[in-house]
Amino acid sequence: MKTYIVGNWKMNFTVGESSLYLHKLLGKIHSYRDIEVVVAPSLMALQSLSLQTDRRKIKLACQNFYYKDFGAYTGEVSVAQLRSLVDYAIVGHSERRYIFNETDKDIKMKVASALRGGLTPILCVGETESERTFGETVDVIRDQLLGGLSDVAKEDVSKVIVAYEPVWAISGHGKPARVASPLDVADALKIIRNILKETFGPKIASETPLLFGGSVRSLNAESYLSIGDCNGLLIGGASLIAPEFTDIIEIAKRVKNDRNY
Ligand code: PEP
């Protein structure tokens, strides 16, 4: 399985800045067969970046979309409209769940809509700090994971990438994030793998890529990428800094080579 390095630029960079930044990244990274590099710029920049990017090096993701194909939905954008611009779609990010009140129903509809339209959904799941304190981590992960996949046909489950993103480890919300230990992450990814196994069988479970996201930096990337169940990283803040992001890609390449020996 490939290793996925996904940068979520969130609501950062103007269209011009996005283009300059992509140009810089394209100049610094190589195309690796076993590393899939994806960035999720703002919706505004997708059109121009889709013409600019070299998809062998960097593919694009959208950060959000609406699950209906077309119609009277003011302000929304559908998968049909995004299909020629992006290959991936982030779904269920905690900022969408908790700031924009996305519901489990929205999220399952979006996962199904992305698949229907030929995009790979990156389904984010993860507990909040208080859910973790109250010992609800496993239940929250199970509910968000199986809820998000509930409209997906069994044979399509491994087309979904699952990102474990504990909300308490995500930076950029005012309060400093607590960095997740590799042990915490290994436990959570194992839980996800086991839920997939119990529900869909061992083959699908082993073929579904699992990512980790939450304050990943070049300094800690290797510790997460070395976890057996970790197939990549979803990166917010550090993906906005070219040397950080490109270092993480190089680290992913090195860890992948070491694993293949
Ligand atoms: C995220 O929001 O998906 C994320 C992982 O952010 P950060 O890396 O900044 O914690």
mmCIF file of C-alpha atoms and ligand atoms in Angstrom:
data_model
loop_
_atom_site.group_PDB
_atom_site.id
_atom_site.type_symbol
_atom_site.label_atom_id
_atom_site.label_comp_id
_atom_site.label_asym_id
_atom_site.label_seq_id
_atom_site.Cartn_x
_atom_site.Cartn_y
_atom_site.Cartn_z
ATOM 1 C CA MET A 1 0.000 0.000 0.000
ATOM 2 C CA LYS A 2 1.159 3.563 -0.709
ATOM 3 C CA THR A 3 2.017 5.994 2.053
ATOM 4 C CA TYR A 4 -0.217 9.067 1.933
ATOM 5 C CA ILE A 5 1.083 12.489 2.911
ATOM 6 C CA VAL A 6 -1.865 14.891 2.870
ATOM 7 C CA GLY A 7 -1.586 18.622 3.588
ATOM 8 C CA ASN A 8 -4.721 20.459 4.642
ATOM 9 C CA TRP A 9 -4.163 24.162 4.002
ATOM 10 C CA LYS A 10 -7.518 25.039 5.620
ATOM 11 C CA MET A 11 -8.511 28.729 5.149
ATOM 12 C CA ASN A 12 -4.955 29.904 4.444
ATOM 13 C CA PHE A 13 -3.265 31.469 1.390
ATOM 14 C CA THR A 14 -4.866 33.635 -1.284
ATOM 15 C CA VAL A 15 -5.161 32.188 -4.794
ATOM 16 C CA GLY A 16 -1.871 33.866 -5.743
ATOM 17 C CA GLU A 17 -0.101 32.661 -2.618
ATOM 18 C CA SER A 18 -1.418 29.140 -3.161
ATOM 19 C CA SER A 19 -0.026 29.113 -6.664
ATOM 20 C CA LEU A 20 3.397 30.373 -5.549
ATOM 21 C CA TYR A 21 3.483 27.841 -2.746
ATOM 22 C CA LEU A 22 2.523 24.939 -5.021
ATOM 23 C CA HIS A 23 5.213 26.059 -7.459
ATOM 24 C CA LYS A 24 7.753 25.945 -4.645
ATOM 25 C CA LEU A 25 6.640 22.464 -3.538
ATOM 26 C CA LEU A 26 6.682 21.080 -7.079
ATOM 27 C CA GLY A 27 10.259 22.310 -7.446
ATOM 28 C CA LYS A 28 11.353 20.580 -4.265
ATOM 29 C CA ILE A 29 9.723 17.179 -4.362
ATOM 30 C CA HIS A 30 10.284 14.154 -6.559
ATOM 31 C CA SER A 31 7.642 11.834 -7.868
ATOM 32 C CA TYR A 32 7.710 8.623 -5.839
ATOM 33 C CA ARG A 33 5.711 5.598 -6.888
ATOM 34 C CA ASP A 34 4.943 4.517 -3.333
ATOM 35 C CA ILE A 35 4.277 7.937 -1.757
ATOM 36 C CA GLU A 36 1.072 9.778 -2.625
ATOM 37 C CA VAL A 37 1.356 13.496 -1.893
ATOM 38 C CA VAL A 38 -1.943 15.370 -1.723
ATOM 39 C CA VAL A 39 -2.720 18.981 -0.807
ATOM 40 C CA ALA A 40 -6.100 20.492 0.006
ATOM 41 C CA PRO A 41 -6.058 24.205 -0.866
ATOM 42 C CA SER A 42 -8.990 26.555 -0.479
ATOM 43 C CA LEU A 43 -11.845 25.991 -2.899
ATOM 44 C CA MET A 44 -10.991 29.308 -4.575
ATOM 45 C CA ALA A 45 -7.575 28.058 -5.658
ATOM 46 C CA LEU A 46 -8.578 24.623 -6.948
ATOM 47 C CA GLN A 47 -9.270 25.621 -10.535
ATOM 48 C CA SER A 48 -5.913 27.273 -11.136
ATOM 49 C CA LEU A 49 -3.922 24.771 -9.087
ATOM 50 C CA SER A 50 -5.466 21.875 -10.975
ATOM 51 C CA LEU A 51 -4.000 23.326 -14.193
ATOM 52 C CA GLN A 52 -0.675 24.067 -12.544
ATOM 53 C CA THR A 53 0.036 20.866 -10.661
ATOM 54 C CA ASP A 54 1.939 17.865 -11.891
ATOM 55 C CA ARG A 55 -0.343 15.069 -10.670
ATOM 56 C CA ARG A 56 2.540 12.591 -10.651
ATOM 57 C CA LYS A 57 4.016 14.674 -7.842
ATOM 58 C CA ILE A 58 1.092 16.335 -6.084
ATOM 59 C CA LYS A 59 -2.608 15.568 -6.297
ATOM 60 C CA LEU A 60 -5.363 17.842 -5.025
ATOM 61 C CA ALA A 61 -8.136 17.381 -2.495
ATOM 62 C CA CYS A 62 -11.123 19.533 -1.650
ATOM 63 C CA GLN A 63 -11.699 20.439 1.998
ATOM 64 C CA ASN A 64 -15.458 20.394 1.688
ATOM 65 C CA PHE A 65 -18.394 19.942 -0.722
ATOM 66 C CA TYR A 66 -22.132 19.281 -0.642
ATOM 67 C CA TYR A 67 -23.481 15.783 -1.217
ATOM 68 C CA LYS A 68 -26.217 16.660 -3.720
ATOM 69 C CA ASP A 69 -25.115 16.528 -7.345
ATOM 70 C CA PHE A 70 -26.709 19.837 -8.461
ATOM 71 C CA GLY A 71 -29.660 22.102 -7.704
ATOM 72 C CA ALA A 72 -30.853 25.002 -5.575
ATOM 73 C CA TYR A 73 -28.221 24.917 -2.817
ATOM 74 C CA THR A 74 -26.893 28.461 -2.572
ATOM 75 C CA GLY A 75 -23.223 28.687 -1.742
ATOM 76 C CA GLU A 76 -22.514 24.997 -2.143
ATOM 77 C CA VAL A 77 -20.282 23.049 -4.538
ATOM 78 C CA SER A 78 -20.879 19.454 -5.629
ATOM 79 C CA VAL A 79 -18.610 16.539 -6.418
ATOM 80 C CA ALA A 80 -19.772 16.777 -10.044
ATOM 81 C CA GLN A 81 -18.342 20.316 -10.120
ATOM 82 C CA LEU A 82 -15.097 19.289 -8.415
ATOM 83 C CA ARG A 83 -14.484 16.015 -10.197
ATOM 84 C CA SER A 84 -12.147 17.355 -12.888
ATOM 85 C CA LEU A 85 -10.135 19.390 -10.378
ATOM 86 C CA VAL A 86 -9.428 17.045 -7.461
ATOM 87 C CA ASP A 87 -8.828 13.358 -6.759
ATOM 88 C CA TYR A 88 -9.517 13.373 -3.011
ATOM 89 C CA ALA A 89 -12.100 14.891 -0.674
ATOM 90 C CA ILE A 90 -11.657 15.484 3.059
ATOM 91 C CA VAL A 91 -14.850 14.535 4.898
ATOM 92 C CA GLY A 92 -15.836 14.800 8.546
ATOM 93 C CA HIS A 93 -12.934 16.985 9.656
ATOM 94 C CA SER A 94 -13.447 18.014 13.283
ATOM 95 C CA GLU A 95 -13.557 21.697 12.283
ATOM 96 C CA ARG A 96 -16.521 20.891 10.042
ATOM 97 C CA ARG A 97 -18.161 18.741 12.716
ATOM 98 C CA TYR A 98 -17.727 21.172 15.613
ATOM 99 C CA ILE A 99 -17.532 24.672 14.074
ATOM 100 C CA PHE A 100 -19.998 24.129 11.224
ATOM 101 C CA ASN A 101 -22.191 21.559 12.968
ATOM 102 C CA GLU A 102 -21.892 18.860 10.336
ATOM 103 C CA THR A 103 -23.907 15.873 11.417
ATOM 104 C CA ASP A 104 -23.247 12.156 11.067
ATOM 105 C CA LYS A 105 -25.904 12.131 8.357
ATOM 106 C CA ASP A 106 -24.098 14.875 6.385
ATOM 107 C CA ILE A 107 -20.867 12.956 6.700
ATOM 108 C CA LYS A 108 -22.199 9.599 5.525
ATOM 109 C CA MET A 109 -23.926 11.305 2.585
ATOM 110 C CA LYS A 110 -20.670 13.071 1.685
ATOM 111 C CA VAL A 111 -18.605 9.874 1.824
ATOM 112 C CA ALA A 112 -21.109 8.138 -0.465
ATOM 113 C CA SER A 113 -21.320 11.157 -2.786
ATOM 114 C CA ALA A 114 -17.520 11.393 -3.126
ATOM 115 C CA LEU A 115 -17.274 7.703 -4.035
ATOM 116 C CA ARG A 116 -20.180 7.970 -6.471
ATOM 117 C CA GLY A 117 -18.398 10.857 -8.188
ATOM 118 C CA GLY A 118 -15.050 9.080 -8.404
ATOM 119 C CA LEU A 119 -13.241 10.948 -5.606
ATOM 120 C CA THR A 120 -11.427 9.213 -2.766
ATOM 121 C CA PRO A 121 -12.910 10.330 0.540
ATOM 122 C CA ILE A 122 -10.567 10.924 3.453
ATOM 123 C CA LEU A 123 -12.906 10.264 6.362
ATOM 124 C CA CYS A 124 -11.715 11.927 9.592
ATOM 125 C CA VAL A 125 -12.642 10.415 12.936
ATOM 126 C CA GLY A 126 -11.459 11.176 16.452
ATOM 127 C CA GLU A 127 -12.516 11.934 19.969
ATOM 128 C CA THR A 128 -12.507 15.262 21.790
ATOM 129 C CA GLU A 129 -10.529 15.816 24.959
ATOM 130 C CA SER A 130 -13.570 15.353 27.202
ATOM 131 C CA GLU A 131 -14.676 12.202 25.374
ATOM 132 C CA ARG A 132 -11.200 10.811 25.986
ATOM 133 C CA THR A 133 -11.297 11.836 29.655
ATOM 134 C CA PHE A 134 -14.634 10.060 30.090
ATOM 135 C CA GLY A 135 -13.299 6.872 28.482
ATOM 136 C CA GLU A 136 -15.477 7.198 25.385
ATOM 137 C CA THR A 137 -12.693 7.052 22.782
ATOM 138 C CA VAL A 138 -13.496 3.602 21.379
ATOM 139 C CA ASP A 139 -17.236 4.303 21.160
ATOM 140 C CA VAL A 140 -16.699 7.643 19.434
ATOM 141 C CA ILE A 141 -14.286 6.138 16.918
ATOM 142 C CA ARG A 142 -16.683 3.245 16.246
ATOM 143 C CA ASP A 143 -19.701 5.531 15.805
ATOM 144 C CA GLN A 144 -17.920 8.006 13.539
ATOM 145 C CA LEU A 145 -16.242 5.281 11.490
ATOM 146 C CA LEU A 146 -19.230 2.991 10.947
ATOM 147 C CA GLY A 147 -21.576 5.995 10.679
ATOM 148 C CA GLY A 148 -19.405 7.530 7.946
ATOM 149 C CA LEU A 149 -19.246 4.210 6.085
ATOM 150 C CA SER A 150 -22.888 3.276 6.533
ATOM 151 C CA ASP A 151 -23.920 4.152 2.969
ATOM 152 C CA VAL A 152 -20.840 2.578 1.382
ATOM 153 C CA ALA A 153 -21.102 -0.812 -0.339
ATOM 154 C CA LYS A 154 -18.837 -3.404 1.282
ATOM 155 C CA GLU A 155 -16.693 -3.725 -1.847
ATOM 156 C CA ASP A 156 -16.039 0.039 -1.779
ATOM 157 C CA VAL A 157 -14.967 0.351 1.856
ATOM 158 C CA SER A 158 -11.252 0.062 1.110
ATOM 159 C CA LYS A 159 -11.593 2.926 -1.395
ATOM 160 C CA VAL A 160 -12.099 5.179 1.637
ATOM 161 C CA ILE A 161 -9.052 6.513 3.479
ATOM 162 C CA VAL A 162 -9.645 6.811 7.224
ATOM 163 C CA ALA A 163 -7.770 9.496 9.164
ATOM 164 C CA TYR A 164 -7.577 9.245 12.947
ATOM 165 C CA GLU A 165 -7.500 12.829 14.154
ATOM 166 C CA PRO A 166 -7.987 13.190 17.908
ATOM 167 C CA VAL A 167 -9.453 16.671 18.316
ATOM 168 C CA TRP A 168 -7.230 17.396 21.336
ATOM 169 C CA ALA A 169 -4.106 16.920 19.228
ATOM 170 C CA ILE A 170 -5.078 19.286 16.408
ATOM 171 C CA SER A 171 -3.310 22.642 16.559
ATOM 172 C CA GLY A 172 -4.597 26.068 15.634
ATOM 173 C CA HIS A 173 -7.612 26.461 17.913
ATOM 174 C CA GLY A 174 -6.154 28.965 20.345
ATOM 175 C CA LYS A 175 -5.362 26.416 23.018
ATOM 176 C CA PRO A 176 -2.009 24.646 22.515
ATOM 177 C CA ALA A 177 -2.608 21.120 21.289
ATOM 178 C CA ARG A 178 -1.392 18.145 23.290
ATOM 179 C CA VAL A 179 0.890 16.076 21.111
ATOM 180 C CA ALA A 180 -0.330 12.491 20.801
ATOM 181 C CA SER A 181 2.207 9.855 21.788
ATOM 182 C CA PRO A 182 3.017 7.204 19.168
ATOM 183 C CA LEU A 183 1.571 4.688 21.645
ATOM 184 C CA ASP A 184 -1.784 6.557 21.744
ATOM 185 C CA VAL A 185 -1.824 6.643 17.956
ATOM 186 C CA ALA A 186 -0.850 2.978 17.576
ATOM 187 C CA ASP A 187 -3.689 1.995 19.963
ATOM 188 C CA ALA A 188 -6.270 4.066 18.086
ATOM 189 C CA LEU A 189 -5.196 2.827 14.653
ATOM 190 C CA LYS A 190 -5.352 -0.759 15.937
ATOM 191 C CA ILE A 191 -8.883 -0.092 17.214
ATOM 192 C CA ILE A 192 -9.889 1.241 13.784
ATOM 193 C CA ARG A 193 -8.279 -1.702 11.983
ATOM 194 C CA ASN A 194 -10.082 -4.141 14.307
ATOM 195 C CA ILE A 195 -13.473 -2.474 13.870
ATOM 196 C CA LEU A 196 -13.004 -2.695 10.086
ATOM 197 C CA LYS A 197 -12.005 -6.348 10.441
ATOM 198 C CA GLU A 198 -14.990 -7.290 12.612
ATOM 199 C CA THR A 199 -17.390 -5.438 10.333
ATOM 200 C CA PHE A 200 -16.051 -6.019 6.826
ATOM 201 C CA GLY A 201 -13.523 -8.861 7.163
ATOM 202 C CA PRO A 202 -9.719 -9.071 7.248
ATOM 203 C CA LYS A 203 -9.064 -8.396 3.559
ATOM 204 C CA ILE A 204 -10.954 -5.099 3.465
ATOM 205 C CA ALA A 205 -9.508 -4.092 6.844
ATOM 206 C CA SER A 206 -5.948 -4.641 5.676
ATOM 207 C CA GLU A 207 -6.522 -2.815 2.373
ATOM 208 C CA THR A 208 -8.049 0.332 3.901
ATOM 209 C CA PRO A 209 -5.436 3.073 4.337
ATOM 210 C CA LEU A 210 -5.285 4.536 7.848
ATOM 211 C CA LEU A 211 -3.703 7.944 8.447
ATOM 212 C CA PHE A 212 -2.901 9.911 11.558
ATOM 213 C CA GLY A 213 -3.307 13.660 11.947
ATOM 214 C CA GLY A 214 -2.723 16.041 14.836
ATOM 215 C CA SER A 215 0.256 18.407 15.258
ATOM 216 C CA VAL A 216 2.469 16.344 12.970
ATOM 217 C CA ARG A 217 5.831 18.018 12.363
ATOM 218 C CA SER A 218 9.070 16.873 10.737
ATOM 219 C CA LEU A 219 10.368 16.206 14.267
ATOM 220 C CA ASN A 220 7.685 13.644 15.155
ATOM 221 C CA ALA A 221 6.641 12.356 11.703
ATOM 222 C CA GLU A 222 8.910 9.320 11.826
ATOM 223 C CA SER A 223 7.531 8.182 15.172
ATOM 224 C CA TYR A 224 4.017 8.006 13.694
ATOM 225 C CA LEU A 225 5.030 6.652 10.291
ATOM 226 C CA SER A 226 6.869 3.798 11.991
ATOM 227 C CA ILE A 227 3.619 2.468 13.484
ATOM 228 C CA GLY A 228 2.656 -0.731 11.655
ATOM 229 C CA ASP A 229 -0.960 0.315 11.089
ATOM 230 C CA CYS A 230 -0.095 3.853 9.946
ATOM 231 C CA ASN A 231 -0.317 4.334 6.182
ATOM 232 C CA GLY A 232 0.285 8.064 6.180
ATOM 233 C CA LEU A 233 -0.299 11.459 7.714
ATOM 234 C CA LEU A 234 -2.843 14.262 7.494
ATOM 235 C CA ILE A 235 -1.022 17.494 8.229
ATOM 236 C CA GLY A 236 -2.450 20.934 8.969
ATOM 237 C CA GLY A 237 -0.072 23.651 10.215
ATOM 238 C CA ALA A 238 3.176 22.017 9.074
ATOM 239 C CA SER A 239 1.851 21.619 5.540
ATOM 240 C CA LEU A 240 1.931 25.429 5.212
ATOM 241 C CA ILE A 241 5.705 25.521 5.682
ATOM 242 C CA ALA A 242 7.547 24.233 2.611
ATOM 243 C CA PRO A 243 10.672 22.854 4.355
ATOM 244 C CA GLU A 244 8.521 21.094 6.982
ATOM 245 C CA PHE A 245 6.199 19.521 4.435
ATOM 246 C CA THR A 246 8.977 18.436 2.089
ATOM 247 C CA ASP A 247 11.019 17.034 5.008
ATOM 248 C CA ILE A 248 7.992 14.967 6.066
ATOM 249 C CA ILE A 249 7.722 13.576 2.526
ATOM 250 C CA GLU A 250 11.412 12.617 2.602
ATOM 251 C CA ILE A 251 10.935 10.973 6.000
ATOM 252 C CA ALA A 252 7.958 9.013 4.633
ATOM 253 C CA LYS A 253 10.113 7.825 1.742
ATOM 254 C CA ARG A 254 12.897 6.729 4.102
ATOM 255 C CA VAL A 255 10.515 4.895 6.453
ATOM 256 C CA LYS A 256 8.892 3.182 3.462
ATOM 257 C CA ASN A 257 12.289 2.031 2.144
ATOM 258 C CA ASP A 258 13.279 0.729 5.593
ATOM 259 C CA ARG A 259 10.003 -1.186 5.865
ATOM 260 C CA ASN A 260 10.454 -2.773 2.465
ATOM 261 C CA TYR A 261 13.793 -4.295 3.464
HETATM 262 C C1 PEP B 1 -5.850 18.911 10.946
HETATM 263 O O1 PEP B 1 -6.551 19.869 11.248
HETATM 264 O O2 PEP B 1 -6.269 18.028 10.175
HETATM 265 C C2 PEP B 1 -4.519 18.838 11.522
HETATM 266 C C3 PEP B 1 -3.969 17.655 11.615
HETATM 267 O O3 PEP B 1 -3.971 20.019 11.925
HETATM 268 P P1 PEP B 1 -2.539 20.234 12.630
HETATM 269 O O4 PEP B 1 -1.548 19.383 11.904
HETATM 270 O O5 PEP B 1 -2.276 21.698 12.463
HETATM 271 O O6 PEP B 1 -2.718 19.830 14.050
#
